[in-house]
CSV table of C-alpha atoms and ligand atoms in Angstrom, one decimal:
chain,number,residue,atom,x,y,z
D,177,MET,CA,63.0,132.3,63.9
D,178,SER,CA,66.0,131.0,62.0
D,179,ASP,CA,65.4,127.7,63.8
D,180,ALA,CA,62.1,127.3,62.0
D,181,ARG,CA,63.9,126.8,58.7
D,182,PRO,CA,65.7,123.6,57.8
D,183,ARG,CA,69.4,124.1,58.4
D,184,LEU,CA,71.8,123.4,55.6
D,185,LEU,CA,74.1,120.6,56.7
D,186,SER,CA,77.8,120.8,56.0
D,187,ALA,CA,79.3,118.0,54.1
D,188,ASP,CA,80.9,116.9,57.3
D,189,ALA,CA,77.5,116.2,58.8
D,190,PHE,CA,77.1,113.3,56.3
D,191,THR,CA,80.5,111.8,57.0
D,192,GLN,CA,80.6,112.1,60.8
D,193,PRO,CA,79.4,109.0,62.7
D,194,GLN,CA,75.9,109.6,63.9
D,195,ALA,CA,76.0,107.2,66.8
D,196,MET,CA,78.3,107.0,69.8
D,197,ALA,CA,79.7,103.6,68.8
D,198,PRO,CA,82.3,103.8,66.0
D,199,ASP,CA,80.8,103.1,62.7
D,200,THR,CA,84.0,102.0,61.2
D,201,ILE,CA,84.9,98.4,61.5
D,202,VAL,CA,88.2,96.6,60.9
D,203,ALA,CA,89.3,93.0,60.6
D,204,VAL,CA,91.9,90.7,59.2
D,205,SER,CA,90.3,89.4,56.1
D,206,THR,CA,92.6,86.5,55.4
D,207,PRO,CA,92.6,83.3,57.5
D,208,SER,CA,95.0,83.5,60.4
D,209,GLY,CA,98.3,81.9,59.9
D,210,ARG,CA,101.3,82.9,57.9
D,211,GLY,CA,101.3,83.5,54.2
D,212,ALA,CA,102.8,85.7,51.5
D,213,ILE,CA,100.0,88.3,51.8
D,214,GLY,CA,97.7,89.3,54.5
D,215,ILE,CA,94.7,91.6,54.1
D,216,VAL,CA,93.2,93.9,56.6
D,217,ARG,CA,89.9,95.7,55.7
D,218,LEU,CA,88.3,98.8,57.1
D,219,SER,CA,84.8,99.9,56.3
D,220,GLY,CA,83.1,103.1,57.4
D,221,THR,CA,83.5,106.9,57.4
D,222,ALA,CA,86.8,106.9,59.3
D,223,ALA,CA,88.5,104.3,57.0
D,224,HIS,CA,90.2,106.8,54.7
D,225,ARG,CA,91.5,109.0,57.5
D,226,ILE,CA,92.8,106.0,59.5
D,227,ALA,CA,94.6,104.7,56.3
D,228,CYS,CA,96.2,108.1,55.7
D,229,THR,CA,97.4,108.1,59.3
D,230,ILE,CA,98.9,104.6,59.2
D,231,THR,CA,100.5,105.2,55.8
D,232,ARG,CA,101.5,108.8,56.6
D,233,SER,CA,99.8,109.9,53.5
D,234,VAL,CA,98.0,113.3,52.9
D,235,ASP,CA,95.5,111.6,50.7
D,236,LEU,CA,95.0,108.3,48.9
D,237,ALA,CA,93.6,108.5,45.4
D,238,PRO,CA,90.5,106.3,45.0
D,239,ARG,CA,90.7,102.8,43.4
D,240,GLN,CA,94.4,102.8,43.0
D,241,ALA,CA,97.0,100.6,44.6
D,242,HIS,CA,99.5,102.7,46.6
D,243,TYR,CA,102.7,101.2,47.8
D,244,ARG,CA,103.3,102.5,51.3
D,245,ALA,CA,105.0,101.8,54.6
D,246,PHE,CA,102.7,101.0,57.5
D,247,HIS,CA,103.6,103.1,60.6
D,248,ASP,CA,103.2,102.3,64.3
D,249,ASP,CA,101.9,105.0,66.7
D,250,ASP,CA,105.6,105.9,67.6
D,251,GLY,CA,106.2,106.7,63.9
D,252,GLU,CA,108.3,103.7,63.1
D,253,ALA,CA,107.3,101.5,60.1
D,254,PHE,CA,106.7,97.8,60.9
D,255,ASP,CA,105.5,96.6,57.5
D,256,ASP,CA,105.0,97.8,54.0
D,257,GLY,CA,102.6,96.8,51.2
D,258,LEU,CA,99.7,98.1,49.2
D,259,VAL,CA,96.9,100.2,50.4
D,260,LEU,CA,93.7,100.6,48.4
D,261,TYR,CA,90.9,103.1,49.1
D,262,PHE,CA,87.4,102.6,47.6
D,263,PRO,CA,85.0,105.5,48.3
D,264,ALA,CA,81.3,104.9,49.0
D,265,PRO,CA,78.9,104.0,47.6
D,266,ARG,CA,80.2,101.6,44.9
D,267,THR,CA,82.1,99.3,47.3
D,268,TYR,CA,81.5,95.9,48.7
D,269,THR,CA,79.8,97.3,51.9
D,270,GLY,CA,78.4,100.4,50.3
D,271,GLU,CA,80.6,102.4,52.6
D,272,ASP,CA,84.1,103.8,52.3
D,273,LEU,CA,86.4,100.8,52.2
D,274,VAL,CA,90.1,100.5,52.7
D,275,GLU,CA,92.3,97.4,52.2
D,276,PHE,CA,95.9,97.0,53.5
D,277,HIS,CA,97.8,94.2,51.7
D,278,GLY,CA,100.7,93.5,54.0
D,279,HIS,CA,103.0,90.6,54.7
D,280,GLY,CA,101.0,87.6,55.9
D,281,ASN,CA,102.2,87.6,59.5
D,282,PRO,CA,99.3,87.6,62.0
D,283,VAL,CA,101.4,89.8,64.4
D,284,LEU,CA,101.7,92.5,61.8
D,285,LEU,CA,98.1,92.2,60.6
D,286,HIS,CA,96.7,92.4,64.2
D,287,ARG,CA,98.9,95.4,64.8
D,288,LEU,CA,97.1,97.1,61.9
D,289,VAL,CA,93.8,96.2,63.5
D,290,ALA,CA,94.9,97.5,66.9
D,291,LEU,CA,96.1,100.8,65.4
D,292,ALA,CA,92.8,101.2,63.5
D,293,CYS,CA,90.9,100.5,66.8
D,294,ALA,CA,93.0,103.1,68.7
D,295,ASP,CA,92.0,105.6,66.0
D,296,GLY,CA,88.3,105.3,66.0
D,297,ALA,CA,87.4,101.9,64.5
D,298,ARG,CA,86.2,98.8,66.2
D,299,ALA,CA,86.8,95.1,65.5
D,300,ALA,CA,84.2,93.7,63.1
D,301,ARG,CA,81.8,90.9,64.1
D,302,PRO,CA,81.7,87.8,61.9
D,303,GLY,CA,80.0,88.6,58.6
D,304,GLU,CA,79.7,92.3,59.5
D,305,PHE,CA,81.1,93.5,56.2
D,306,THR,CA,78.6,91.4,54.3
D,307,GLU,CA,75.8,92.4,56.7
D,308,ARG,CA,76.5,96.0,55.9
D,309,ALA,CA,76.5,95.2,52.2
D,310,PHE,CA,73.0,93.7,52.7
D,311,LEU,CA,71.8,96.6,54.9
D,312,ASN,CA,73.1,99.1,52.3
D,313,ASP,CA,71.4,97.3,49.4
D,314,ARG,CA,74.6,96.2,47.8
D,315,LEU,CA,73.5,92.5,48.0
D,316,ASP,CA,70.2,90.8,48.7
D,317,LEU,CA,70.0,88.2,51.4
D,318,ALA,CA,70.4,85.2,49.1
D,319,GLN,CA,73.5,86.9,47.6
D,320,ALA,CA,74.9,87.5,51.1
D,321,GLU,CA,74.4,83.8,51.9
D,322,ALA,CA,76.1,82.9,48.6
D,323,VAL,CA,79.3,84.8,49.8
D,324,ALA,CA,79.6,82.4,52.7
D,325,ASP,CA,78.8,79.4,50.4
D,326,LEU,CA,81.4,80.5,47.9
D,327,ILE,CA,84.0,80.6,50.7
D,328,ALA,CA,83.0,77.2,52.1
D,329,SER,CA,82.3,75.4,48.8
D,330,PRO,CA,83.6,71.9,49.0
D,331,THR,CA,83.9,71.5,45.2
D,332,LEU,CA,84.4,73.7,42.1
D,333,ARG,CA,80.9,72.8,41.0
D,334,ALA,CA,79.5,74.0,44.3
D,335,ALA,CA,81.6,77.2,44.0
D,336,ARG,CA,80.2,77.8,40.5
D,337,ALA,CA,76.7,77.4,41.9
D,338,ALA,CA,77.5,79.9,44.7
D,339,HIS,CA,78.9,82.3,42.2
D,340,ARG,CA,75.8,82.1,40.1
D,341,THR,CA,73.7,83.0,43.1
D,342,LEU,CA,76.2,85.7,44.2
D,343,SER,CA,76.0,87.3,40.7
D,344,GLY,CA,72.3,87.7,41.2
D,345,ASP,CA,71.0,85.0,38.8
D,346,PHE,CA,69.0,83.2,41.5
D,347,GLY,CA,67.6,86.5,42.9
D,348,ASP,CA,66.6,87.6,39.4
D,349,ALA,CA,64.8,84.4,38.7
D,350,VAL,CA,62.9,84.8,42.0
D,351,SER,CA,62.1,88.4,41.4
D,352,GLY,CA,60.8,87.4,37.9
D,353,LEU,CA,58.4,85.0,39.6
D,354,VAL,CA,57.4,87.6,42.2
D,355,GLU,CA,56.5,90.0,39.4
D,356,ARG,CA,54.4,87.4,37.7
D,357,VAL,CA,52.5,86.6,40.9
D,358,ARG,CA,52.0,90.3,41.4
D,359,LEU,CA,50.5,90.7,37.9
D,360,ALA,CA,48.2,87.7,38.4
D,361,ARG,CA,47.0,89.2,41.7
D,362,ALA,CA,46.6,92.6,40.1
D,363,GLU,CA,44.5,91.2,37.3
D,364,LEU,CA,42.3,89.4,39.9
D,365,GLU,CA,41.9,92.4,42.1
D,366,ALA,CA,40.9,94.5,39.1
D,367,ALA,CA,38.3,91.9,38.3
D,368,ILE,CA,37.0,92.0,41.9
D,369,ASP,CA,36.7,95.8,41.7
D,370,PHE,CA,34.8,95.7,38.4
D,371,GLY,CA,32.4,93.1,39.7
D,372,ASP,CA,29.7,92.2,37.2
D,373,ASP,CA,31.4,93.8,34.2
D,374,VAL,CA,34.0,91.0,34.1
D,375,ASP,CA,33.9,88.1,31.7
D,376,THR,CA,34.4,85.4,34.3
D,377,ASP,CA,35.1,82.6,31.9
D,378,ALA,CA,37.9,84.5,30.1
D,379,LEU,CA,39.3,85.5,33.5
D,380,LEU,CA,39.3,81.9,34.8
D,381,ALA,CA,41.0,80.6,31.6
D,382,HIS,CA,43.6,83.3,31.7
D,383,GLN,CA,44.3,82.9,35.4
D,384,GLY,CA,44.5,79.2,35.0
D,385,GLU,CA,47.1,79.4,32.2
D,386,HIS,CA,49.1,82.0,34.1
D,387,ARG,CA,49.2,79.9,37.2
D,388,ALA,CA,50.1,76.7,35.4
D,389,ALA,CA,53.1,78.4,33.8
D,390,LEU,CA,54.1,79.9,37.1
D,391,CYS,CA,53.9,76.5,38.9
D,392,ARG,CA,56.0,75.0,36.1
D,393,ASP,CA,58.8,77.6,36.3
D,394,LEU,CA,58.7,77.5,40.1
D,395,THR,CA,59.1,73.7,40.0
D,396,VAL,CA,62.2,74.1,37.8
D,397,LEU,CA,63.7,76.7,40.0
D,398,LEU,CA,63.0,74.6,43.1
D,399,ALA,CA,64.8,71.6,41.5
D,400,ARG,CA,67.8,73.8,40.8
D,401,ALA,CA,67.8,75.2,44.3
D,402,GLN,CA,67.5,71.6,45.8
D,403,GLN,CA,70.5,70.6,43.8
D,404,GLY,CA,72.4,73.6,45.1
D,405,VAL,CA,71.6,72.6,48.7
D,406,ARG,CA,72.8,69.1,48.0
D,407,LEU,CA,76.0,70.4,46.3
D,408,HIS,CA,76.7,72.4,49.4
D,409,GLU,CA,75.3,70.5,52.3
D,410,GLY,CA,75.7,67.1,50.8
D,411,LEU,CA,74.1,63.9,52.1
D,412,GLN,CA,74.1,61.9,55.2
D,413,VAL,CA,74.5,58.3,54.1
D,414,ALA,CA,74.3,55.3,56.5
D,415,ILE,CA,75.7,51.9,55.6
D,416,VAL,CA,73.6,49.2,57.2
D,417,GLY,CA,73.3,45.5,56.9
D,418,ALA,CA,73.9,42.2,58.7
D,419,PRO,CA,77.3,41.6,60.4
D,420,ASN,CA,80.1,40.5,58.1
D,421,VAL,CA,78.5,41.5,54.8
D,422,GLY,CA,81.3,44.0,54.1
D,423,LYS,CA,80.0,47.4,55.4
D,424,SER,CA,83.3,48.5,56.8
D,425,SER,CA,85.1,47.3,53.7
D,426,LEU,CA,82.7,49.5,51.6
D,427,LEU,CA,83.3,52.5,53.7
D,428,ASN,CA,87.1,52.0,53.4
D,429,ARG,CA,86.7,51.5,49.7
D,430,LEU,CA,84.7,54.7,49.2
D,431,ALA,CA,86.9,56.7,51.5
D,432,GLY,CA,90.0,55.4,49.8
D,433,VAL,CA,91.6,54.9,53.3
D,434,GLU,CA,91.3,52.5,56.2
D,435,ARG,CA,88.8,54.2,58.5
D,436,ALA,CA,86.8,51.3,59.8
D,437,ILE,CA,88.2,48.0,61.1
D,438,VAL,CA,87.6,45.2,58.8
D,439,THR,CA,87.7,41.7,60.3
D,440,ALA,CA,86.1,38.3,59.6
D,441,VAL,CA,84.6,38.4,63.1
D,442,PRO,CA,80.9,39.4,63.0
D,443,GLY,CA,80.0,42.3,65.3
D,444,THR,CA,83.3,44.1,65.0
D,445,THR,CA,81.8,47.6,64.3
D,446,ARG,CA,80.1,48.2,67.6
D,447,ASP,CA,79.9,52.0,67.3
D,448,LEU,CA,79.4,54.4,64.5
D,449,VAL,CA,82.4,55.3,62.4
D,450,ASP,CA,81.8,58.3,60.1
D,451,VAL,CA,83.9,60.0,57.5
D,452,ASP,CA,83.3,63.1,55.3
D,453,LEU,CA,84.2,62.5,51.7
D,454,LEU,CA,83.3,63.5,48.2
D,455,ILE,CA,81.4,60.9,46.2
D,456,GLY,CA,81.5,62.3,42.7
D,457,SER,CA,80.4,65.9,43.1
D,458,VAL,CA,78.4,65.2,46.3
D,459,PRO,CA,79.8,65.9,49.7
D,460,VAL,CA,78.8,62.9,51.8
D,461,ARG,CA,79.0,62.1,55.5
D,462,LEU,CA,79.2,58.4,55.4
D,463,VAL,CA,78.3,56.5,58.6
D,464,ASP,CA,79.4,52.9,59.0
D,465,THR,CA,77.1,51.2,61.5
D,466,ALA,CA,77.1,48.1,63.7
D,467,GLY,CA,75.7,45.1,61.9
D,468,LEU,CA,72.0,44.5,62.5
D,469,ARG,CA,71.4,41.2,64.2
D,470,GLU,CA,69.9,39.7,67.4
D,471,THR,CA,72.5,39.8,70.2
D,472,ASP,CA,72.8,39.3,73.9
D,473,ASP,CA,76.0,41.4,74.1
D,474,VAL,CA,75.0,44.6,75.8
D,475,ILE,CA,77.6,46.7,74.0
D,476,GLU,CA,76.8,45.3,70.6
D,477,ALA,CA,73.1,45.9,71.4
D,478,GLU,CA,73.8,49.6,72.1
D,479,GLY,CA,75.8,49.8,68.8
D,480,ILE,CA,72.7,48.4,67.0
D,481,ARG,CA,70.5,50.9,68.7
D,482,ARG,CA,72.7,53.7,67.6
D,483,THR,CA,72.8,52.2,64.1
D,484,GLN,CA,69.1,52.5,63.9
D,485,GLY,CA,69.2,56.1,65.1
D,486,ALA,CA,71.9,57.0,62.5
D,487,ALA,CA,70.1,55.3,59.7
D,488,SER,CA,66.7,56.9,60.5
D,489,ALA,CA,68.4,60.3,60.4
D,490,ALA,CA,70.1,59.7,57.1
D,491,ASP,CA,69.1,61.0,53.7
D,492,LEU,CA,70.1,57.7,52.1
D,493,VAL,CA,70.8,54.2,53.3
D,494,LEU,CA,73.2,51.9,51.6
D,495,HIS,CA,71.8,48.5,52.5
D,496,VAL,CA,74.7,46.0,52.1
D,497,VAL,CA,74.0,42.4,51.5
D,498,ASP,CA,76.1,39.5,50.4
D,499,ARG,CA,73.2,37.4,49.1
D,500,LEU,CA,69.7,38.0,47.9
D,501,PRO,CA,67.0,38.3,48.8
D,502,ALA,CA,68.1,41.2,51.1
D,503,THR,CA,67.7,40.8,54.8
D,504,ALA,CA,64.8,42.8,56.2
D,505,LEU,CA,65.5,46.1,57.8
D,506,PRO,CA,63.9,47.7,60.9
D,507,ASP,CA,60.8,49.8,60.1
D,508,THR,CA,62.5,53.0,61.1
D,509,VAL,CA,65.1,52.4,58.4
D,510,THR,CA,62.8,51.2,55.6
D,511,ALA,CA,61.2,54.6,55.6
D,512,ILE,CA,64.5,56.1,54.3
D,513,PRO,CA,65.4,55.9,50.6
D,514,ARG,CA,67.9,53.2,50.1
D,515,ILE,CA,70.2,51.6,47.6
D,516,VAL,CA,70.8,47.8,48.0
D,517,VAL,CA,74.5,47.1,47.6
D,518,ARG,CA,75.1,43.4,46.6
D,519,ASN,CA,78.6,43.0,47.9
D,520,LYS,CA,81.2,40.2,47.3
D,521,ILE,CA,80.4,39.7,43.6
D,522,ASP,CA,84.0,38.5,43.3
D,523,LEU,CA,83.0,35.3,45.1
D,524,ALA,CA,81.5,32.8,42.7
D,525,SER,CA,79.3,31.3,45.4
D,526,VAL,CA,77.2,34.5,45.6
D,527,HIS,CA,77.1,35.2,41.9
D,528,GLU,CA,73.6,34.2,41.2
D,529,GLU,CA,71.5,37.4,40.3
D,530,ARG,CA,68.1,38.0,41.6
D,531,GLU,CA,65.8,40.9,41.7
D,532,VAL,CA,65.6,43.0,44.9
D,533,GLY,CA,61.9,42.6,44.9
D,534,ASP,CA,60.8,46.3,44.8
D,535,ALA,CA,61.7,49.4,42.9
D,536,THR,CA,64.9,49.9,45.0
D,537,THR,CA,68.1,50.3,43.0
D,538,CYS,CA,70.4,47.3,43.4
D,539,VAL,CA,74.1,47.8,42.7
D,540,PRO,CA,76.3,44.6,42.6
D,541,LEU,CA,79.9,45.3,43.5
D,542,SER,CA,83.0,44.0,45.3
D,543,ALA,CA,84.2,46.2,48.2
D,544,LEU,CA,87.3,44.0,48.1
D,545,THR,CA,88.3,44.5,44.5
D,546,GLY,CA,86.5,47.8,43.7
D,547,GLN,CA,84.6,46.2,40.9
D,548,GLY,CA,81.2,47.9,40.4
D,549,CYS,CA,82.0,50.9,42.7
D,550,ASP,CA,81.6,53.4,39.9
D,551,ALA,CA,78.0,52.3,39.5
D,552,LEU,CA,77.4,53.0,43.2
D,553,ILE,CA,79.0,56.4,43.0
D,554,GLU,CA,76.7,57.2,40.0
D,555,ALA,CA,73.7,55.9,41.8
D,556,ILE,CA,74.4,58.2,44.8
D,557,GLU,CA,75.0,61.2,42.5
D,558,ARG,CA,71.7,60.4,40.8
D,559,PHE,CA,69.9,60.2,44.1
D,560,ALA,CA,71.3,63.6,45.0
D,561,GLY,CA,70.1,65.0,41.7
D,562,ILE,CA,73.6,66.0,40.8
D,563,HIS,CA,74.4,63.5,38.1
D,564,GLY,CA,76.4,64.4,35.0
D,565,GLU,CA,77.4,67.8,33.8
D,566,ASP,CA,76.9,71.1,35.7
D,567,SER,CA,73.2,71.9,35.0
D,568,GLY,CA,73.2,75.5,36.2
D,569,GLU,CA,72.4,74.8,39.9
D,570,PHE,CA,72.1,77.8,42.2
D,571,ALA,CA,73.7,77.7,45.6
D,572,ALA,CA,70.7,77.7,47.9
D,573,ARG,CA,69.9,77.1,51.5
D,574,ALA,CA,67.2,75.0,53.1
D,575,ARG,CA,65.3,78.2,53.9
D,576,HIS,CA,65.2,79.1,50.2
D,577,VAL,CA,63.9,75.7,49.3
D,578,ALA,CA,61.3,75.9,52.0
D,579,ALA,CA,60.2,79.4,50.6
D,580,LEU,CA,59.9,78.1,47.1
D,581,GLU,CA,57.9,75.1,48.3
D,582,ALA,CA,55.6,77.4,50.3
D,583,ALA,CA,55.1,79.6,47.2
D,584,LEU,CA,54.3,76.5,45.1
D,585,GLU,CA,51.9,75.2,47.7
D,586,ALA,CA,50.1,78.5,47.9
D,587,LEU,CA,49.7,78.6,44.2
D,588,ARG,CA,48.6,75.0,43.9
D,589,GLY,CA,46.2,75.5,46.7
D,590,ILE,CA,44.1,77.8,44.5
D,591,ASP,CA,40.8,76.2,43.9
D,592,GLU,CA,39.5,76.9,40.4
D,593,ALA,CA,35.9,76.9,41.6
D,594,GLY,CA,36.9,79.3,44.5
D,595,LEU,CA,38.0,81.8,41.9
D,596,ALA,CA,34.5,82.5,40.8
D,597,ASP,CA,33.0,82.3,44.2
D,598,ALA,CA,35.5,83.9,46.5
D,599,PRO,CA,38.2,85.7,44.5
D,600,GLU,CA,39.4,87.4,47.6
D,601,LEU,CA,40.6,84.1,49.0
D,602,VAL,CA,42.5,83.4,45.8
D,603,ALA,CA,44.1,86.8,46.0
D,604,GLU,CA,45.2,85.8,49.5
D,605,HIS,CA,47.0,82.8,48.0
D,606,TYR,CA,48.8,85.0,45.6
D,607,ARG,CA,49.8,87.2,48.5
D,608,GLN,CA,51.2,84.2,50.4
D,609,ALA,CA,53.1,83.1,47.4
D,610,SER,CA,54.8,86.4,46.8
D,611,ASP,CA,55.5,86.9,50.6
D,612,ALA,CA,57.3,83.5,50.6
D,613,LEU,CA,59.3,84.4,47.5
D,614,GLU,CA,60.2,87.9,48.7
D,615,ALA,CA,61.6,86.4,52.0
D,616,ILE,CA,64.4,84.8,49.9
D,617,ALA,CA,65.8,88.2,49.1
D,618,GLY,CA,65.4,89.1,52.8
D,619,ARG,CA,62.6,91.6,52.2
D,620,TYR,CA,60.9,90.6,55.5
D,621,GLY,CA,63.9,89.2,57.2
D,622,SER,CA,63.6,89.2,61.0
D,623,GLU,CA,66.5,90.3,63.2
D,624,ALA,CA,66.8,86.8,64.4
D,625,LEU,CA,67.1,85.4,60.9
D,626,LEU,CA,69.7,88.0,59.9
D,627,GLY,CA,71.7,87.4,63.1
D,628,ASP,CA,71.6,83.7,62.5
D,629,ILE,CA,72.8,84.0,58.9
D,630,PHE,CA,75.7,86.5,59.5
D,631,ALA,CA,76.9,84.8,62.7
D,632,ARG,CA,77.9,81.8,60.6
D,633,PHE,CA,80.3,83.9,58.5
D,634,CYS,CA,84.0,84.2,59.4
D,635,ILE,CA,85.4,87.4,60.7
D,636,GLY,CA,86.6,89.7,58.0
D,637,LYS,CA,83.8,88.8,55.5
M,97,GDP,P1,81.0,44.3,58.2
M,97,GDP,O1,80.9,43.5,59.4
M,97,GDP,O2,79.7,44.3,57.4
M,97,GDP,O3,81.6,45.6,58.4
M,97,GDP,O4,82.1,43.5,57.2
M,97,GDP,P2,83.6,43.7,57.0
M,97,GDP,O5,83.8,44.9,56.1
M,97,GDP,O6,84.3,43.7,58.3
M,97,GDP,O7,84.0,42.4,56.2
M,97,GDP,C1,83.7,41.1,56.7
M,97,GDP,C2,84.6,40.2,55.9
M,97,GDP,O8,84.1,40.1,54.5
M,97,GDP,C3,86.0,40.5,55.9
M,97,GDP,O9,86.8,39.3,56.0
M,97,GDP,C4,86.2,41.2,54.5
M,97,GDP,O10,87.5,41.0,54.0
M,97,GDP,C5,85.2,40.4,53.7
M,97,GDP,N1,84.8,41.1,52.5
M,97,GDP,C6,84.2,42.4,52.5
M,97,GDP,N2,83.9,42.7,51.3
M,97,GDP,C7,84.2,41.7,50.5
M,97,GDP,C8,84.1,41.5,49.0
M,97,GDP,O11,83.7,42.3,48.2
M,97,GDP,N3,84.6,40.3,48.6
M,97,GDP,C9,85.1,39.3,49.4
M,97,GDP,N4,85.5,38.2,48.9
M,97,GDP,N5,85.2,39.5,50.7
M,97,GDP,C10,84.8,40.7,51.3
């Protein structure tokens, strides 16, 4: 009979691991290698107990730095440093969290990990701390992704964009839009329920205004997210043109180092040479390609085939010419946005100026002297949409951009006429828009998506 009543659980029942596998994870949280300080983090219910054992402490007061010796299982100390204990739930992971700050020797740090594992923890998978933060609602998915972006940011500007997303600004902007879509849908559904009593003209007008404002704000957010993707992922830029126009010289000029062989013999660059560099604020993978020309040389022909492949996979083509009009490019390449680079302006013989013939930007410069290169850098930044001062970009991923585009498409797909005739269909568009937006925060994230995102993190994060 007593079994029929809910049993009171002791406090322990909440702190004991429920599953067989240890719930407490441990990892070195600083990159391997030697340094002044190394950090080992533990998260889970056993974290505090394990920390007390290693530091031979009866207790560790929360949120304070304690200076302690770190003891091996034979009782001898092998390092000393700070230990910090943060009780759940106001921690990074939402669980009890401990940090050991020891000397930055991997041997010592891995000994701490081994001791923790011998005492009930297990080694964390890549990104598992942040995954737990997501699962425990400490971060939404966009914020979790921003943690990885902040760590990998190639520039300070990209880091600031990642920090903006991490602090929740991007998520707040998206939630604001979700709420507005929800209100529009609620208004429409109420109208459907009330049937004939509704003033259809007033409803149409109101819905139209509401949707126009939504699309406007969504477009602005999309642009900021696209900039964020560029800041982080950068551009693939292919340098193409006829042999001997100065493609390799341009790559070397932009890279600031000799990467490609420069010679006066046409057909020298027979394979692709690529280099990662920053052009202004834009991370760029620059690919120097074999000169495009008719050839009987089998190896050169293969180089040209690869050139066309690299160019058609690029976001931007720098079409180098040493005289105008520009030589024609293969069809696969003309489909890619391009900047015509009119090289060798230091030579009087090619100084005559002519139009490029279409709306394509033409930048005159000299790869040899560097004259005009700033204008090319500016044109590339402008193309990437990251020109000038920091404009409040949000670190974002391609999946966020795709979600914002899908939401925009769903809203733009609403047919005014359809609103009067088939309001249920319009409501369905609203539903698609809010589903797309909510996926950004990970509301409907599949296991595969989560696995994919967190597997890209480093261990310890
Ligand atoms: P690629 O075959 O298109 O890669 O051309 P290279 O970069 O190998 O250059 C071919 C030749 O043009 C070399 O002799 C370079 O020194 C020369 N060259 C490249 N850029 C310039 C330039 O801006 N001015 C002058 N005067 N010569 C250049």
